[in-house]
Coordinates of C-alpha atoms and ligand atoms in Angstrom, one line a residue:
X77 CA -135.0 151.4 -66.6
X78 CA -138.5 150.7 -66.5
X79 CA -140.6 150.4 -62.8
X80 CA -140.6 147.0 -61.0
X81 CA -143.6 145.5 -62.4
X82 CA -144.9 143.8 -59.0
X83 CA -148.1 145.9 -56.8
X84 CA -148.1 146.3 -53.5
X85 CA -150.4 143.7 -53.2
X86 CA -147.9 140.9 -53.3
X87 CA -145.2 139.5 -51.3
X88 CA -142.4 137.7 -50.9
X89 CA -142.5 134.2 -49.9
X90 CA -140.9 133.8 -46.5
X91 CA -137.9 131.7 -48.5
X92 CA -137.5 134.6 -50.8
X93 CA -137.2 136.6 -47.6
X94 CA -134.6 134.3 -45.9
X95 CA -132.6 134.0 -49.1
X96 CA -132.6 137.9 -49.2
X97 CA -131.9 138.0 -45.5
X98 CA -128.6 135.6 -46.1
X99 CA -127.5 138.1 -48.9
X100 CA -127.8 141.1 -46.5
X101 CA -125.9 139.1 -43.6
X102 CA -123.3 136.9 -45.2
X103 CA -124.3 133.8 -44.6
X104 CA -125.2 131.9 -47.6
X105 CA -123.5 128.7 -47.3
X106 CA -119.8 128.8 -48.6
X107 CA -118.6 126.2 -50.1
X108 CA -115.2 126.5 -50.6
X109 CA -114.5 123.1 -52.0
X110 CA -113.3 122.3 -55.6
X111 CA -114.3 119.3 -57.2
X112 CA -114.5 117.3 -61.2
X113 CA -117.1 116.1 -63.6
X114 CA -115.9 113.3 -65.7
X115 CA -116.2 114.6 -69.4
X116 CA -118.5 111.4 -69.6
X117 CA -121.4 112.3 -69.1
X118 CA -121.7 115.2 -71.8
X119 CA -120.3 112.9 -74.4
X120 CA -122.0 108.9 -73.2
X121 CA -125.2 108.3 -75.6
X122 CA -126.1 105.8 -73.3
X123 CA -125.7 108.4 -70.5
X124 CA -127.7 110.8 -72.5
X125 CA -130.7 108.0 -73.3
X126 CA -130.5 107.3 -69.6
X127 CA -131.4 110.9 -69.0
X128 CA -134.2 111.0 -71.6
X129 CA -135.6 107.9 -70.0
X130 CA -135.1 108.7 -65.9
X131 CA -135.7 112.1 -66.5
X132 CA -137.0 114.2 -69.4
X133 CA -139.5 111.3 -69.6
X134 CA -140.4 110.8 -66.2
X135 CA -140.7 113.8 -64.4
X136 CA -142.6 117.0 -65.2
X137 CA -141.2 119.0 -67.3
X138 CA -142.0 123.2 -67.9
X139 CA -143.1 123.6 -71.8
X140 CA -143.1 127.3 -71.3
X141 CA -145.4 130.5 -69.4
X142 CA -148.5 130.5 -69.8
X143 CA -147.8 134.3 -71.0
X144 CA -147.4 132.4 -74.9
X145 CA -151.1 131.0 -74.5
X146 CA -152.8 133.7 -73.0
X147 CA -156.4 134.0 -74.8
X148 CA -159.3 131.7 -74.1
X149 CA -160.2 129.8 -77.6
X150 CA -156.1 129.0 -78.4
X151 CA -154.5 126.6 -79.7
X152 CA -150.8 125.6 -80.5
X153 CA -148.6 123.1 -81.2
X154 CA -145.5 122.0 -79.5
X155 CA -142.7 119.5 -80.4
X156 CA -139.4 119.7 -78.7
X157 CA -140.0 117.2 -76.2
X158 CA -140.0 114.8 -79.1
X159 CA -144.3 114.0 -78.5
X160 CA -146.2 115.9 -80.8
X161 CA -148.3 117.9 -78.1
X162 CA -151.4 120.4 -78.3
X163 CA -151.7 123.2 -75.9
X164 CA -154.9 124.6 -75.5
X165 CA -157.0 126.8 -73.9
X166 CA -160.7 126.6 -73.9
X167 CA -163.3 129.4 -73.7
X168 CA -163.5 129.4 -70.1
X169 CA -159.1 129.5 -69.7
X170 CA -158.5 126.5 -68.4
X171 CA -155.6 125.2 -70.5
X172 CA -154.6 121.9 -71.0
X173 CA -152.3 119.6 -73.0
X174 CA -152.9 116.6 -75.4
X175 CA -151.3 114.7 -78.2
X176 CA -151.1 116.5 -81.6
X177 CA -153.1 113.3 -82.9
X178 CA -156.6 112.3 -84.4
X179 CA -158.3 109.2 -82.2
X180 CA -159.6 108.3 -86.3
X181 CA -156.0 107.2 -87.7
X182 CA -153.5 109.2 -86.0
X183 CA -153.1 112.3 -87.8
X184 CA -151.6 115.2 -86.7
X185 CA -154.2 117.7 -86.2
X186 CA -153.1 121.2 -86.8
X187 CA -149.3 122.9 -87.5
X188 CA -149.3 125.8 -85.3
X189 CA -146.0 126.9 -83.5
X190 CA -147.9 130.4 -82.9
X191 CA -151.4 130.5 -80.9
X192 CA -154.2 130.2 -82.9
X193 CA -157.9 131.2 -82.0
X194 CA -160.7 128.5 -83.4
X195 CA -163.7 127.1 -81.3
X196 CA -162.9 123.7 -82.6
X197 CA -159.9 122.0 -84.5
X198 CA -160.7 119.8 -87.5
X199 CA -158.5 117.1 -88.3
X200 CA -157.7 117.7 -92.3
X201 CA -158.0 113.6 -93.7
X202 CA -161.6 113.1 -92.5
X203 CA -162.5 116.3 -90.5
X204 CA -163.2 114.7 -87.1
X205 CA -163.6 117.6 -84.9
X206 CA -162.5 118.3 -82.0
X207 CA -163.6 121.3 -78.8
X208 CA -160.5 122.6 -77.4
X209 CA -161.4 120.9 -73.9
X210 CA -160.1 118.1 -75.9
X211 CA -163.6 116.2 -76.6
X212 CA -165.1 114.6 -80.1
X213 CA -167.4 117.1 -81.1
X214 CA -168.1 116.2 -84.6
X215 CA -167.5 113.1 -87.1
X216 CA -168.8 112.7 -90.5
X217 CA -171.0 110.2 -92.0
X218 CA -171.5 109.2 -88.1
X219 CA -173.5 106.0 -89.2
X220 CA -170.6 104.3 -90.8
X221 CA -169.3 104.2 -87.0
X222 CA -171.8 102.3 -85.5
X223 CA -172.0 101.9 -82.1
X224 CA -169.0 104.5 -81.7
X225 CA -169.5 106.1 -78.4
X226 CA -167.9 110.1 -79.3
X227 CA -167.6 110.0 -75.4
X228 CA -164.6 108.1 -75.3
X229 CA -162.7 109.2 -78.4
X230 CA -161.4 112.4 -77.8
X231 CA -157.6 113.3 -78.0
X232 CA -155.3 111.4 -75.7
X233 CA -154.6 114.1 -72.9
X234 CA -151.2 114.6 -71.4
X235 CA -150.8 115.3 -67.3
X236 CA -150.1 119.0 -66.6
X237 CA -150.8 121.7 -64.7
X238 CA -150.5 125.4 -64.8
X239 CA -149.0 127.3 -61.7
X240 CA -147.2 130.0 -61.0
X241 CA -147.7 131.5 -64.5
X242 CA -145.8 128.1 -65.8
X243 CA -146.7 125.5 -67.7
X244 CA -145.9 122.1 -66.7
X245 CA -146.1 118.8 -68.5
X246 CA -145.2 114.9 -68.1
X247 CA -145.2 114.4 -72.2
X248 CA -144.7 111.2 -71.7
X249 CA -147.7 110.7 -69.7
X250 CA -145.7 108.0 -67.1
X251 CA -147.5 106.8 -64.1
X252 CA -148.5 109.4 -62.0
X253 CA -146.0 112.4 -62.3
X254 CA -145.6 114.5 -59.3
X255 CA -146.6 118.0 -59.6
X256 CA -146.6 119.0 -55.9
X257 CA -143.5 121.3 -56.2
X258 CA -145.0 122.9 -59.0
X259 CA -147.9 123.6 -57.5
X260 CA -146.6 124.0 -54.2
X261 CA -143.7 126.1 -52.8
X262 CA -142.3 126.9 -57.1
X263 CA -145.9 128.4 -57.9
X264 CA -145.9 130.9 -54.3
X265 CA -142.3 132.0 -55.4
X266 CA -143.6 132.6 -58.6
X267 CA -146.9 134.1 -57.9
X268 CA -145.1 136.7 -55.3
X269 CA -143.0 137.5 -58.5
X270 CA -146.6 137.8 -60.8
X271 CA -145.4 135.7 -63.2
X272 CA -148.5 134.8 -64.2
X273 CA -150.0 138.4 -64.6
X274 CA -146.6 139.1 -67.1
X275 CA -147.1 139.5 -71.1
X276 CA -144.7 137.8 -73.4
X277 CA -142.4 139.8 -75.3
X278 CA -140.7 137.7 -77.2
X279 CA -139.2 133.9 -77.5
X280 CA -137.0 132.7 -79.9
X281 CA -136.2 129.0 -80.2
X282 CA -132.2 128.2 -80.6
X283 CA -130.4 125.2 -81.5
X284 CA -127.2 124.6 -79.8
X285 CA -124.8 122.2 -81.0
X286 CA -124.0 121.1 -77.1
X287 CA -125.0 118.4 -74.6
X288 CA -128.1 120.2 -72.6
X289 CA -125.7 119.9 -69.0
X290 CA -123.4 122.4 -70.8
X291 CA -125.9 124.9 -71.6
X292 CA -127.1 124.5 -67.5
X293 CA -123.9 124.9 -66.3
X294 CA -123.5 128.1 -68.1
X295 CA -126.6 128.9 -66.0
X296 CA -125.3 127.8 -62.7
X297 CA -121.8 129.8 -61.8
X298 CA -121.0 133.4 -62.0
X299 CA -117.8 133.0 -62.5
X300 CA -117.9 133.4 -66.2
X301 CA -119.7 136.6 -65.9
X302 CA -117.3 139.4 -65.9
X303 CA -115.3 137.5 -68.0
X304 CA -117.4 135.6 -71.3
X305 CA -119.6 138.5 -70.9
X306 CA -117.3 141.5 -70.9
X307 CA -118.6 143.5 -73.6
X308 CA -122.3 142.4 -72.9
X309 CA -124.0 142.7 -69.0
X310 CA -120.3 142.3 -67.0
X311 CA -121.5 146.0 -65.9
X312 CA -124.8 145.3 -64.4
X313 CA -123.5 142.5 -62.1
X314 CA -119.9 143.7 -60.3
X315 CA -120.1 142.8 -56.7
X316 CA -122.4 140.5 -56.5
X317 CA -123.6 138.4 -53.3
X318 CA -125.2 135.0 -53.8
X319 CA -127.3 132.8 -51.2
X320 CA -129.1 129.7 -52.6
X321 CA -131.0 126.4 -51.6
X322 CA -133.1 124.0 -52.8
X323 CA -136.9 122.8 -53.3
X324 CA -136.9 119.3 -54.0
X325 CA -134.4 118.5 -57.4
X326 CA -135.0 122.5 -58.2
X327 CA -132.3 125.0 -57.4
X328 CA -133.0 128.5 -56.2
X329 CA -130.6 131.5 -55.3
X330 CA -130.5 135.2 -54.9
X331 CA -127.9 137.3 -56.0
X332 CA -127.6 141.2 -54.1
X333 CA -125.5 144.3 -54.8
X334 CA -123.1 144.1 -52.0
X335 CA -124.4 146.6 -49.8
X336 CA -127.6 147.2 -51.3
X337 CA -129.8 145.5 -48.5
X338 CA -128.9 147.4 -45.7
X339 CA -131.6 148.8 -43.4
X340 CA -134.0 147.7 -46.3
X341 CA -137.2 146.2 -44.6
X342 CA -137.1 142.6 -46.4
X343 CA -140.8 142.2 -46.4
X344 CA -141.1 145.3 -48.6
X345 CA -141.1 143.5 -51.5
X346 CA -140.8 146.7 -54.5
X347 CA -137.6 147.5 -52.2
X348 CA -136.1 144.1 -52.4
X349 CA -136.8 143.3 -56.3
X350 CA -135.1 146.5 -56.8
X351 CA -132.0 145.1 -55.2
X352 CA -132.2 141.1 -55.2
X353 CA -132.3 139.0 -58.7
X354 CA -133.8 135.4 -57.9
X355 CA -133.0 132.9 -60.1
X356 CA -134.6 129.2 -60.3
X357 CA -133.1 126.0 -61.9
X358 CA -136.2 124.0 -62.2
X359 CA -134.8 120.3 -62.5
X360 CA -134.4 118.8 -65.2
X361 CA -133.7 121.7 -67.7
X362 CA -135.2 125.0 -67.4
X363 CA -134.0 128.1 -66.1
X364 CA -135.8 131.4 -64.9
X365 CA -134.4 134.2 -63.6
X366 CA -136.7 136.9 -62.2
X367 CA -134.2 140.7 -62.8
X368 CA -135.8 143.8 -61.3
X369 CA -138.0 144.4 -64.0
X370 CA -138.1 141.6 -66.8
X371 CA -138.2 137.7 -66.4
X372 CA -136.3 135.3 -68.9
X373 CA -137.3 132.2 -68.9
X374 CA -135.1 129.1 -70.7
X375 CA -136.3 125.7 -71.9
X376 CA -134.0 123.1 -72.7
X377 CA -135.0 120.7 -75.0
X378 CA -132.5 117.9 -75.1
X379 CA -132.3 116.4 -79.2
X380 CA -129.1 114.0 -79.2
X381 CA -126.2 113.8 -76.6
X382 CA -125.1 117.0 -78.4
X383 CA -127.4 118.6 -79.6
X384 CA -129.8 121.2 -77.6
X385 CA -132.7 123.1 -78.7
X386 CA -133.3 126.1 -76.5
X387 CA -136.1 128.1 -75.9
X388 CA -135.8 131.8 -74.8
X389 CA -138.5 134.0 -73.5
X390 CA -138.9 137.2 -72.2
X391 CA -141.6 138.1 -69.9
X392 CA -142.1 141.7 -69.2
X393 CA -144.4 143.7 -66.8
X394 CA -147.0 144.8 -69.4
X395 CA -147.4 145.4 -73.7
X396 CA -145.2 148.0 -74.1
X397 CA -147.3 151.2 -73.8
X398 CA -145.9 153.0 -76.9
X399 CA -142.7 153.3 -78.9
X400 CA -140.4 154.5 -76.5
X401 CA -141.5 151.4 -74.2
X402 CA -141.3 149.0 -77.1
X403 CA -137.5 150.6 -78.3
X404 CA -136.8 149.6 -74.4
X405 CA -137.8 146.1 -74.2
X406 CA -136.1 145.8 -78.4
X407 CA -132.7 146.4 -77.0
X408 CA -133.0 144.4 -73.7
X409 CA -134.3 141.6 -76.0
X410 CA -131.6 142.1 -78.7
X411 CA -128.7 142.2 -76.1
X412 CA -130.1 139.3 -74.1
X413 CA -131.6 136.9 -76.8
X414 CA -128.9 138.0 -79.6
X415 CA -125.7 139.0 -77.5
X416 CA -125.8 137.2 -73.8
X417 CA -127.4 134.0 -74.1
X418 CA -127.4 133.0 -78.0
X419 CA -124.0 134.5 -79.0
X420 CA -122.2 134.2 -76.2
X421 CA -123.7 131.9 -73.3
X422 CA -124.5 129.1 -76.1
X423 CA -121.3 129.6 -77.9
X424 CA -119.1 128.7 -74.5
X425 CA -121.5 125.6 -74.3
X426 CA -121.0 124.6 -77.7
X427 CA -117.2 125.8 -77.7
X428 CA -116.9 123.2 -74.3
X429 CA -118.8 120.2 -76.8
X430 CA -116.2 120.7 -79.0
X431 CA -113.5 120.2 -76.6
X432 CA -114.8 117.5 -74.4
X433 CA -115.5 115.6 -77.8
X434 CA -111.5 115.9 -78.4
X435 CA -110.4 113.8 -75.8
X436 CA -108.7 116.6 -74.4
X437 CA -109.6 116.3 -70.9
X438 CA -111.3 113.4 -69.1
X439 CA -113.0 116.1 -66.1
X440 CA -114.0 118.9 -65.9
X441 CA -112.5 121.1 -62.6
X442 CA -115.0 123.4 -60.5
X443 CA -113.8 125.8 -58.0
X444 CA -115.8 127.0 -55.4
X445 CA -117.5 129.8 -57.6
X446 CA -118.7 126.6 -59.8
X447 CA -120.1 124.0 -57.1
X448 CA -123.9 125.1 -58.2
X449 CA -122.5 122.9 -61.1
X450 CA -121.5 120.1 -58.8
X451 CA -124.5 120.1 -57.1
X452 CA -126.9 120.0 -60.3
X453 CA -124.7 117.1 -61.2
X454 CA -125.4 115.0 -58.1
X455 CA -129.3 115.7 -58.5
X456 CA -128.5 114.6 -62.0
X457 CA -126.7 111.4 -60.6
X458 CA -129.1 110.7 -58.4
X459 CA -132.1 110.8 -60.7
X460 CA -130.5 108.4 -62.4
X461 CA -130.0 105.9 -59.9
Ligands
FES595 S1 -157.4 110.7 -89.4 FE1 -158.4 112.4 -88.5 S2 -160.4 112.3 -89.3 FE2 -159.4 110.6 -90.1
FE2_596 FE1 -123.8 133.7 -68.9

């Protein structure tokens, strides 16, 4: 296994402390209770269009790190939130977000799924051009606009904000979004982790043939783990101790060897990511989860009531220094991306579609392993409300 990635220079955030602290003590809140989610809402389009409205278009929502953007002078494209958006960076790294549309008639600027460098992106009907701060730079045969003021016609920008080494977007651009927890208590988590000092190894988008609460719950109980993923990482995680709370809608928790943290200093930070994996459910669909040495980040990209596209990336401490690093991160990637999460996470999620669809059962049943599931559902509920 490769060094923890993080410098001495960084620390824990006193609620990564206190969630470590609860691991080494016992007392992360028990809750013992058992309780049912009616198969409903995986299945109810109107449930699922409520969600889209309440939710994925109201709130903030993270696109991805900004590990896949990292060089001033970028562009790319991005469409699973259903609005054609542009990320970009401009020559002095400050990256921002706007719609994938010419101000002339609409067009859609550039195709570019993967980053691409160019001081300025020319629309391809009438080659407007536009700076990658998002401003009208260039239009030709000017004098047929007249009176066009190129001040107020660049590309329609989208609220966002990068912290914490994520980026964050309202694509939607509603009223006002709120991006105080982002910025706030997520990105001091995430900056003690050095999240944004990590290089993207790889990220693969999947589709999953599931309602996007499915996938999350797969993302939100242990339960499952020494038993869906038997042949895959059941052998990294046996005794496990978990302590969790919340920030805002988002959903953090810890997970220890039993054991591990004792007479560990908590504020020695190297020590404790050896020991603790943090994991964050960042309301509404995206989950990161911060291992000793490699980050994977997932972004769920709700399509229909069941259907789910997925993004996966894997964020490690630094390029792979030469072949016997790279052969490393390969297998990690190929076990995680291939194995855990696209063979065998997404396959319970779209094996439980399936099944709900049927008719078979009208709730689903949580025991107390499973009430992170409950409790997602409730902030789910109450978003909606
Ligand atoms: S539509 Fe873009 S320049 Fe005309
Ligand atoms: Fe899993």
């Amino acid at each position: 296994m490769n060094a923890p990635f993080q410098p001495a220079r960084r620390t824990p955030t006193d609620a990564q402390i206190a969630l470590a602290a609860q691991c080494r003590d016992g007392t992360g809140a028990r809750d013992l209770n058992r309780s049912t989610v009616p198969a409903s809402v995986y299945l109810s389009p109107e449930r699922f269009e409520a969600e889209q409205a309440k939710m994925f278009r109201t709130l903030p929502v993270v696109i991805g790190p900004g590990a896949m953007l990292p060089d001033p002078g970028t562009a790319m494209t991005h469409d699973g939130f259903g609005v054609p958006l542009l990320l970009m960076r401009d020559a002095r790294g400050a990256l921002r977000v706007f719609l994938n549309a010419c101000r002339h008639r609409g067009t859609r600027l550039i195709d570019a799924p993967e980053p691409t460098k160019s001081p300025v992106l020319i629309c391809p009907y009438h080659a407007w051009a536009y700076s990658l701060d998002g401003r009208l730079k260039g239009v030709p045969r000017a004098e047929t606009f007249p009176g066009m003021d190129k001040g107020e016609m660049g590309l329609v920008e989208v609220p966002s904000v990068e912290a914490g080494g994520l980026i964050w977007a309202a694509p939607f651009r509603p009223a006002d979004p709120d991006f105080s927890l982002p910025e706030g208590p997520l990105a001091a988590d995430f900056d003690a982790l050095g999240l944004g000092e990590m290089h993207l190894y790889n990220r693969r988008t999947h589709k999953v043939r599931s309602n996007w609460k499915l996938i999350m719950d797969a993302f939100l109980e242990s339960y499952h783990v020494q038993r869906l993923h038997q042949n895959s990482i059941a052998r990294f995680f046996e005794d496990g101790v978990t302590s969790g709370d919340t920030v805002g809608p988002h959903m953090r928790s810890a997970v220890a060897r039993v054991g591990g943290l004792e007479g560990v200093d908590l504020s020695d930070w190297p020590a404790l990511r050896r020991i603790v994996t943090y994991a964050y459910q960042l309301f509404p669909g995206t989950v990161l989860v911060a291992s000793p040495d490699y980050v994977n980040l997932m972004v769920l990209m709700p399509q229909g009531v069941d259907e789910t596209m997925v993004e996966d990336f894997m964020l490690i401490p630094e390029p792979p220094r030469d072949e016997k690093a790279e052969a490393h991160w390969a297998k990690s990637w190929a076990l995680l991306d291939g194995m855990v999460f696209g063979t065998e996470d997404f396959g319970a999620a779209e094996a439980g579609q399936k099944g709900l669809a049927s008719g078979a059962i009208s709730e689903i049943h949580l025991g107390s392993l499973e009430q992170g599931i409950r409790r997602f559902h409730e902030t789910v509920e109450a978003a909606l409300t």
